[in-house]
Short mmCIF file of C-alpha atoms in Angstrom, two decimals:
data_model
loop_
_atom_site.label_atom_id
_atom_site.label_comp_id
_atom_site.label_asym_id
_atom_site.label_seq_id
_atom_site.Cartn_x
_atom_site.Cartn_y
_atom_site.Cartn_z
CA MET F 1 -74.65 -72.68 -118.72
CA LYS F 2 -73.36 -70.53 -121.82
CA ILE F 3 -75.46 -71.24 -125.06
CA ILE F 4 -73.61 -71.02 -128.15
CA PHE F 5 -75.20 -69.99 -131.51
CA ALA F 6 -74.31 -70.68 -135.07
CA PHE F 7 -75.80 -67.25 -136.51
CA LEU F 8 -72.41 -65.57 -137.36
CA LEU F 9 -71.35 -68.71 -138.97
CA ILE F 10 -74.43 -68.86 -141.29
CA THR F 11 -74.23 -65.45 -142.40
CA SER F 12 -70.66 -65.72 -143.38
CA LEU F 13 -71.43 -68.96 -145.18
CA LEU F 14 -74.20 -67.69 -147.12
CA GLY F 15 -72.21 -64.84 -148.37
CA ALA F 16 -73.21 -61.92 -150.48
CA LYS F 17 -74.22 -63.78 -153.78
CA ILE F 18 -77.51 -65.69 -153.13
CA GLU F 19 -79.55 -66.92 -155.92
CA VAL F 20 -83.07 -65.61 -156.25
CA LYS F 21 -84.51 -68.89 -155.04
CA ALA F 22 -82.55 -68.71 -151.78
CA GLN F 23 -83.90 -65.29 -150.93
CA THR F 24 -87.04 -66.72 -149.17
CA TYR F 25 -84.53 -69.11 -147.23
CA GLU F 26 -82.41 -66.12 -146.24
CA ASP F 27 -85.65 -64.23 -145.36
CA MET F 28 -86.83 -66.89 -142.98
CA LEU F 29 -83.42 -67.19 -141.59
CA LYS F 30 -83.42 -63.32 -140.82
CA ARG F 31 -86.92 -63.54 -139.20
CA SER F 32 -85.59 -66.29 -136.93
CA TYR F 33 -82.84 -63.83 -135.72
CA GLU F 34 -85.32 -61.20 -135.26
CA TYR F 35 -87.76 -63.39 -133.36
CA ALA F 36 -84.90 -64.92 -131.11
CA ASP F 37 -83.73 -61.44 -130.28
CA SER F 38 -87.08 -60.33 -129.30
CA GLY F 39 -87.83 -63.39 -127.10
CA ALA F 40 -90.37 -64.73 -129.53
CA LEU F 41 -88.81 -68.33 -129.36
CA PRO F 42 -91.74 -70.27 -130.80
CA ALA F 43 -91.78 -68.04 -133.85
CA ALA F 44 -88.06 -68.27 -134.30
CA GLU F 45 -88.26 -72.12 -134.06
CA GLU F 46 -90.91 -72.09 -136.64
CA SER F 47 -88.95 -69.62 -138.94
CA LEU F 48 -85.97 -72.15 -138.88
CA LYS F 49 -88.26 -75.11 -139.78
CA ALA F 50 -89.81 -73.23 -142.58
CA ALA F 51 -86.46 -72.37 -143.99
CA MET F 52 -85.34 -75.93 -143.99
CA ARG F 53 -88.69 -77.04 -145.43
CA LEU F 54 -87.93 -74.74 -148.32
CA GLU F 55 -84.54 -76.03 -149.06
CA PRO F 56 -84.16 -79.24 -147.24
CA ASP F 57 -80.93 -80.34 -149.09
CA ASN F 58 -79.28 -76.71 -148.45
CA LYS F 59 -75.65 -77.35 -147.43
CA PHE F 60 -75.96 -74.79 -144.66
CA ASN F 61 -78.87 -76.61 -142.77
CA PHE F 62 -76.20 -78.11 -140.22
CA ALA F 63 -76.00 -74.39 -138.86
CA LEU F 64 -79.83 -73.93 -138.86
CA LEU F 65 -80.36 -77.27 -137.00
CA THR F 66 -77.70 -76.08 -134.53
CA ASN F 67 -79.69 -72.83 -133.82
CA LEU F 68 -82.92 -74.67 -133.83
CA GLY F 69 -81.75 -76.92 -130.98
CA THR F 70 -80.55 -73.97 -129.15
CA ILE F 71 -83.93 -72.27 -129.28
CA GLN F 72 -85.74 -75.44 -128.35
CA ARG F 73 -83.27 -75.82 -125.52
CA ARG F 74 -84.27 -72.21 -124.43
CA GLN F 75 -87.69 -73.33 -124.16
CA GLY F 76 -87.31 -76.46 -122.10
CA LYS F 77 -87.92 -78.69 -125.13
CA PHE F 78 -84.87 -80.93 -124.35
CA GLU F 79 -85.87 -83.93 -126.28
CA ASP F 80 -86.56 -81.87 -129.33
CA ALA F 81 -83.29 -80.30 -128.84
CA GLU F 82 -81.32 -83.44 -128.77
CA VAL F 83 -82.89 -84.57 -132.04
CA SER F 84 -81.96 -81.21 -133.67
CA TYR F 85 -78.31 -81.10 -132.26
CA SER F 86 -77.93 -84.84 -133.39
CA ALA F 87 -79.24 -84.16 -136.94
CA ALA F 88 -76.73 -81.34 -137.24
CA LEU F 89 -73.93 -83.66 -136.04
CA SER F 90 -74.81 -86.24 -138.70
CA GLN F 91 -73.86 -83.66 -141.13
CA ARG F 92 -70.87 -82.47 -139.22
CA PRO F 93 -69.75 -85.14 -136.81
CA GLU F 94 -66.61 -83.49 -135.65
CA ASP F 95 -67.93 -79.95 -135.34
CA ALA F 96 -66.68 -78.45 -132.06
CA LEU F 97 -69.53 -75.93 -131.88
CA ILE F 98 -72.26 -78.55 -132.25
CA LEU F 99 -70.53 -81.01 -129.94
CA ILE F 100 -70.25 -78.39 -127.14
CA ASN F 101 -73.96 -77.48 -127.62
CA ARG F 102 -75.24 -80.91 -127.21
CA ALA F 103 -72.78 -81.61 -124.44
CA GLU F 104 -74.29 -78.65 -122.55
CA LEU F 105 -77.83 -79.86 -123.46
CA TYR F 106 -76.99 -83.41 -121.98
CA THR F 107 -75.43 -81.46 -118.88
CA GLU F 108 -79.02 -79.64 -118.35
CA MET F 109 -80.74 -82.98 -118.85
CA HIS F 110 -78.43 -84.60 -116.16
CA GLU F 111 -77.18 -87.14 -118.71
CA ILE F 112 -73.63 -86.62 -117.59
CA HIS F 113 -72.11 -89.67 -119.04
CA LYS F 114 -73.60 -88.50 -122.51
CA ALA F 115 -72.26 -84.91 -122.17
CA LEU F 116 -68.73 -86.58 -121.05
CA ALA F 117 -68.79 -88.58 -124.25
CA ASP F 118 -69.35 -85.50 -126.48
CA TYR F 119 -66.43 -83.58 -124.71
CA ASN F 120 -64.24 -86.54 -125.08
CA LYS F 121 -64.90 -86.93 -128.76
CA LEU F 122 -64.32 -83.16 -129.31
CA LEU F 123 -61.01 -83.63 -127.28
CA GLU F 124 -59.83 -86.48 -129.38
CA THR F 125 -59.75 -84.00 -132.43
CA TYR F 126 -58.89 -80.77 -130.39
CA PRO F 127 -56.95 -82.01 -127.32
CA LEU F 128 -56.25 -78.46 -126.17
CA HIS F 129 -59.68 -77.00 -126.70
CA GLU F 130 -60.06 -74.60 -123.57
CA GLN F 131 -63.90 -74.63 -123.54
CA ALA F 132 -64.03 -78.47 -123.67
CA LEU F 133 -61.41 -79.03 -121.19
CA TYR F 134 -63.08 -76.62 -118.76
CA SER F 135 -66.51 -77.91 -119.30
CA ARG F 136 -65.41 -81.50 -118.82
CA GLY F 137 -63.58 -80.46 -115.61
CA LEU F 138 -66.89 -79.17 -114.29
CA LEU F 139 -68.46 -82.52 -115.21
CA TYR F 140 -65.69 -84.31 -113.30
CA ILE F 141 -66.45 -82.26 -110.30
CA ASN F 142 -70.09 -83.18 -110.41
CA THR F 143 -69.20 -86.97 -110.52
CA GLY F 144 -66.87 -86.46 -107.66
CA GLU F 145 -63.77 -87.18 -109.75
CA HIS F 146 -61.81 -84.17 -108.49
CA GLU F 147 -58.36 -85.34 -109.66
CA SER F 148 -59.55 -85.70 -113.24
CA ALA F 149 -61.03 -82.27 -112.89
CA GLN F 150 -57.84 -80.80 -111.45
CA ALA F 151 -55.96 -82.38 -114.37
CA ASP F 152 -58.27 -80.73 -116.86
CA PHE F 153 -57.71 -77.25 -115.30
CA ASP F 154 -53.81 -77.78 -114.99
CA LEU F 155 -53.84 -78.40 -118.66
CA ILE F 156 -55.78 -75.16 -119.42
CA ILE F 157 -53.44 -73.15 -117.11
CA ASP F 158 -50.23 -74.78 -118.62
CA LYS F 159 -51.35 -73.89 -122.27
CA TYR F 160 -53.25 -70.62 -121.59
CA LYS F 161 -51.35 -68.67 -119.19
CA ASP F 162 -53.66 -65.80 -118.65
CA THR F 163 -56.74 -68.22 -118.67
CA PHE F 164 -59.90 -67.07 -116.93
CA LEU F 165 -61.50 -70.44 -117.41
CA GLY F 166 -58.67 -72.60 -115.77
CA ARG F 167 -58.69 -70.46 -112.59
CA PHE F 168 -62.45 -70.09 -112.49
CA GLY F 169 -62.43 -74.07 -112.62
CA TYR F 170 -60.15 -74.17 -109.80
CA ALA F 171 -62.34 -71.90 -107.70
CA ILE F 172 -65.23 -74.14 -108.40
CA LEU F 173 -63.20 -77.34 -107.52
CA GLU F 174 -62.01 -75.93 -104.33
CA LYS F 175 -65.67 -75.08 -103.29
CA ALA F 176 -66.54 -78.56 -104.03
CA ARG F 177 -63.85 -79.92 -101.96
CA GLY F 178 -64.94 -77.59 -99.11
CA ASN F 179 -62.05 -75.35 -99.28
CA TYR F 180 -64.20 -72.28 -99.07
CA ASP F 181 -61.33 -69.75 -98.10
CA ALA F 182 -59.24 -70.80 -101.09
CA SER F 183 -62.33 -70.85 -103.17
CA GLU F 184 -63.27 -67.48 -102.15
CA ILE F 185 -59.79 -65.83 -102.71
CA VAL F 186 -59.86 -66.94 -106.41
CA PHE F 187 -63.54 -65.74 -106.83
CA ASN F 188 -62.71 -62.35 -105.69
CA TYR F 189 -59.45 -62.21 -107.55
CA LEU F 190 -61.63 -62.81 -110.81
CA ALA F 191 -64.26 -60.75 -109.76
CA ASP F 192 -61.94 -57.80 -109.59
CA LYS F 193 -60.89 -58.47 -113.19
CA THR F 194 -64.36 -59.22 -114.49
CA PRO F 195 -67.00 -57.74 -112.12
CA ASP F 196 -69.95 -58.23 -114.24
CA ASN F 197 -69.43 -61.87 -115.27
CA SER F 198 -72.69 -63.40 -114.37
CA ARG F 199 -71.40 -67.10 -114.22
CA LEU F 200 -68.99 -66.00 -111.66
CA LEU F 201 -71.40 -64.17 -109.60
CA GLU F 202 -73.73 -67.12 -109.60
CA GLU F 203 -70.92 -69.44 -108.29
CA ARG F 204 -69.70 -66.97 -105.75
CA ALA F 205 -73.43 -66.59 -104.73
CA GLU F 206 -73.61 -70.32 -103.99
CA LEU F 207 -70.28 -70.07 -102.08
CA TYR F 208 -71.91 -67.30 -100.02
CA PHE F 209 -74.94 -69.36 -99.26
CA LEU F 210 -72.84 -72.42 -98.25
CA THR F 211 -71.19 -70.23 -95.81
CA LYS F 212 -74.41 -68.78 -94.32
CA ARG F 213 -73.89 -65.30 -95.65
CA ASN F 214 -77.18 -65.03 -97.35
CA ARG F 215 -77.34 -61.25 -97.77
CA LEU F 216 -74.11 -61.47 -99.78
CA ALA F 217 -75.47 -64.34 -101.67
CA MET F 218 -78.80 -62.51 -102.49
CA THR F 219 -76.86 -59.48 -103.71
CA ASP F 220 -74.84 -61.51 -106.18
CA ILE F 221 -77.62 -63.76 -107.46
CA ASN F 222 -79.87 -60.54 -107.99
CA LYS F 223 -76.95 -59.07 -110.04
CA VAL F 224 -77.10 -62.26 -112.12
CA PHE F 225 -80.89 -62.14 -112.84
CA ALA F 226 -80.59 -58.38 -113.59
CA ALA F 227 -77.93 -59.18 -116.29
CA VAL F 228 -78.99 -62.36 -118.19
CA LYS F 229 -81.83 -62.47 -120.63
CA TYR F 230 -82.63 -66.15 -119.97
CA PRO F 231 -82.23 -67.24 -116.36
CA THR F 232 -81.53 -70.97 -116.00
CA ALA F 233 -83.29 -73.55 -113.88
CA GLU F 234 -79.98 -73.62 -111.64
CA MET F 235 -80.32 -69.75 -110.96
CA TYR F 236 -83.87 -70.07 -109.96
CA MET F 237 -83.02 -73.07 -107.60
CA LEU F 238 -80.23 -71.12 -105.97
CA ARG F 239 -82.20 -68.10 -105.52
CA GLY F 240 -85.07 -70.11 -104.15
CA ARG F 241 -82.79 -71.62 -101.60
CA ILE F 242 -81.47 -68.23 -100.56
CA LYS F 243 -84.75 -66.95 -100.10
CA LEU F 244 -85.89 -69.93 -97.96
CA ALA F 245 -82.99 -69.46 -95.75
CA GLN F 246 -84.18 -65.77 -95.35
CA PHE F 247 -87.64 -67.07 -94.52
CA GLU F 248 -89.12 -65.74 -97.70
CA LYS F 249 -91.05 -68.89 -98.30
CA GLU F 250 -93.74 -67.95 -100.74
CA SER F 251 -91.30 -66.21 -103.09
CA ALA F 252 -88.83 -69.18 -102.59
CA ALA F 253 -91.62 -71.56 -103.89
CA VAL F 254 -92.19 -69.53 -106.98
CA ASP F 255 -88.64 -69.84 -107.85
CA PHE F 256 -88.60 -73.46 -107.32
CA LYS F 257 -91.71 -74.08 -109.41
CA THR F 258 -89.98 -72.17 -112.25
CA ALA F 259 -87.03 -74.13 -111.88
CA GLY F 260 -89.03 -77.14 -112.38
CA GLU F 261 -90.81 -75.75 -115.59
CA LEU F 262 -87.31 -75.18 -116.97
CA GLY F 263 -86.44 -78.85 -116.47
CA TYR F 264 -84.88 -78.98 -113.04
CA ASP F 265 -84.97 -82.32 -111.29
CA LYS F 266 -88.64 -82.89 -110.36
CA ALA F 267 -87.99 -84.80 -107.15
CA THR F 268 -85.65 -81.89 -105.81
CA VAL F 269 -88.03 -79.32 -107.03
CA GLU F 270 -90.88 -80.98 -105.04
CA ARG F 271 -88.98 -81.36 -102.04
CA CYS F 272 -88.02 -77.75 -101.81
CA ILE F 273 -91.49 -76.48 -102.45
CA LYS F 274 -92.63 -78.73 -99.43
CA GLU F 275 -90.01 -77.03 -97.52
CA SER F 276 -91.50 -73.89 -98.28
CA PHE F 277 -94.91 -74.28 -96.59
#
């Protein structure tokens, strides 16, 4: 799922005029950017914590807490990330960026009702928030509430005529309903417009897998892995399943194990690993 950072927000809020005392705070913040960009996530995490220790009352710490939660989330430290996002929300309880981040975290933790609560809270303040409507629609698909999902996607399309998210949501919904032909038509239409969209390729790869077109599925999922910096547990699980269907059992088991390390449901991972031997 897409992870949203508050780096640009912090930069704009800090502004050009920073007191001498704040230079060290800003310095640690810049280091966290550099570490995160290079993939040194534990160092990025410690830099953010150091900045907040230096200035615990800094009014911009809500943004640092948001970034801290995201960095912890990337490392699979979900409980720590929840604490960080919640601390940020205690300072900005209606902040759309933080609510979306925590909702996405809850989704990864399979805490669907908590995720829905965050999206519902956001939509009370911003009833036509496209990302929140789309993400809530996906959660409704996961809970089998297809009519509610369709209502959210309808609202997006009514408000945003050229929306990608609304149509993409419909394609995912039709796939969940078993209407594979209809789903594929929309996926292919969107892929013609955005051929490098990793999220779209991942969903289409699953569609190909479900319809037993494993070579096409592997082509799409390989493009996803080549494009993204931080593959998710779901990506590893899907690739593992495709490999297993192609009798690449040892390689599939490695992917399943990695998915488990990234927080995927342990029982599912263990079952898939057993199927690999």
